Amino acid sequence: MPRLLIIHHTPSPHMQAMFEAVVSGATDPEIEGVEVERRAALAVTASDVLAADGYLLGSPANLGYMSGALKHAFDTFYYPCLDSTRGRPFGFYLHGNEGTEGAERGVRSVTTGLGWEQVAAPVIVMGAPGREEIQQCWELGATVAAQLMG
């Protein structure tokens, strides 16, 4: 069964709301035959990434960059997964209270290096996520999970 791995750093209520919407979309009953696993960015291992078939990444934008937790996750699995995960689908979501451009650039840079294929537009939220942004997070989760359906 294909596996979708959600790697997230969820330190705030806004990130929690976005994470829950992504999970809800990815686990929608219409998405059949896809196992969804969740791993905190500080706990994910290279084995988790290698065992997955697609990825969703979630991070706050801290001081204009991805969270240290997500950067640590990338540092942990980048080289062990470099040749083995090319071409796998992914999507990402970010939350910021100020600029998110550096976080976006960082995530795109690392995932480009890994050779992952972005299959959905990122969800970028500034301030409190509203109904529309929560719906976008749900759609992101559903879209990436649907890519893995056989």
XYZ file of C-alpha atoms in Angstrom, residues 10-95:
86
model
C 3.525 22.283 14.639
C 4.390 24.597 17.536
C 1.400 26.970 17.365
C -2.394 26.876 17.218
C -2.283 28.231 13.638
C 0.089 25.467 12.525
C -2.068 22.906 14.376
C -5.175 24.018 12.481
C -3.326 23.785 9.171
C -1.854 20.375 10.065
C -5.266 18.984 11.039
C -6.760 20.187 7.739
C -3.921 18.604 5.733
C -4.392 15.302 7.585
C -8.162 15.468 7.072
C -7.730 15.933 3.328
C -5.123 13.179 3.058
C -7.311 10.718 4.971
C -10.595 11.540 3.246
C -12.611 8.332 2.725
C -12.589 8.863 -1.054
C -8.817 8.441 -1.038
C -8.490 4.685 -0.990
C -5.457 2.493 -0.566
C -3.084 5.153 0.811
C -1.574 4.895 4.261
C -0.935 8.259 5.910
C 1.800 8.565 8.512
C 2.616 11.628 10.552
C 6.056 12.421 11.930
C 7.210 15.431 13.864
C 10.138 17.029 12.059
C 12.416 16.436 15.048
C 11.517 12.727 15.126
C 11.534 11.739 11.432
C 14.248 9.349 10.297
C 15.775 8.473 6.960
C 14.025 5.096 7.256
C 10.649 6.874 7.527
C 11.391 8.872 4.374
C 12.683 5.873 2.437
C 9.568 3.860 3.356
C 7.224 6.565 2.040
C 6.047 7.100 -1.522
C 5.121 10.783 -1.194
C 5.522 13.655 1.249
C 3.765 16.616 2.772
C 5.909 19.145 4.597
C 4.644 21.708 7.105
C 6.604 24.456 8.806
C 6.294 27.879 10.329
C 8.436 30.573 8.771
C 10.730 31.618 11.608
C 12.745 34.778 11.089
C 12.130 34.435 7.375
C 13.246 30.805 7.033
C 11.828 27.315 7.514
C 11.791 26.158 11.119
C 14.976 24.768 12.587
C 13.055 21.537 13.154
C 12.305 21.061 9.442
C 15.866 22.055 8.544
C 17.104 19.435 11.048
C 14.844 16.840 9.411
C 16.289 17.638 5.990
C 19.818 17.470 7.431
C 19.008 14.058 8.919
C 17.660 12.371 5.800
C 19.010 14.335 2.827
C 22.054 12.239 1.937
C 20.640 8.828 2.918
C 17.603 9.539 0.693
C 19.244 11.508 -2.098
C 19.322 8.817 -4.771
C 16.439 6.648 -3.572
C 13.534 9.127 -3.441
C 13.896 11.019 -6.728
C 10.666 11.655 -8.580
C 8.416 11.177 -5.568
C 5.490 13.597 -5.219
C 5.339 16.210 -2.496
C 3.585 19.344 -1.351
C 4.130 21.826 1.453
C 2.443 24.388 3.639
C 3.911 27.298 5.585
C 2.666 29.746 8.167
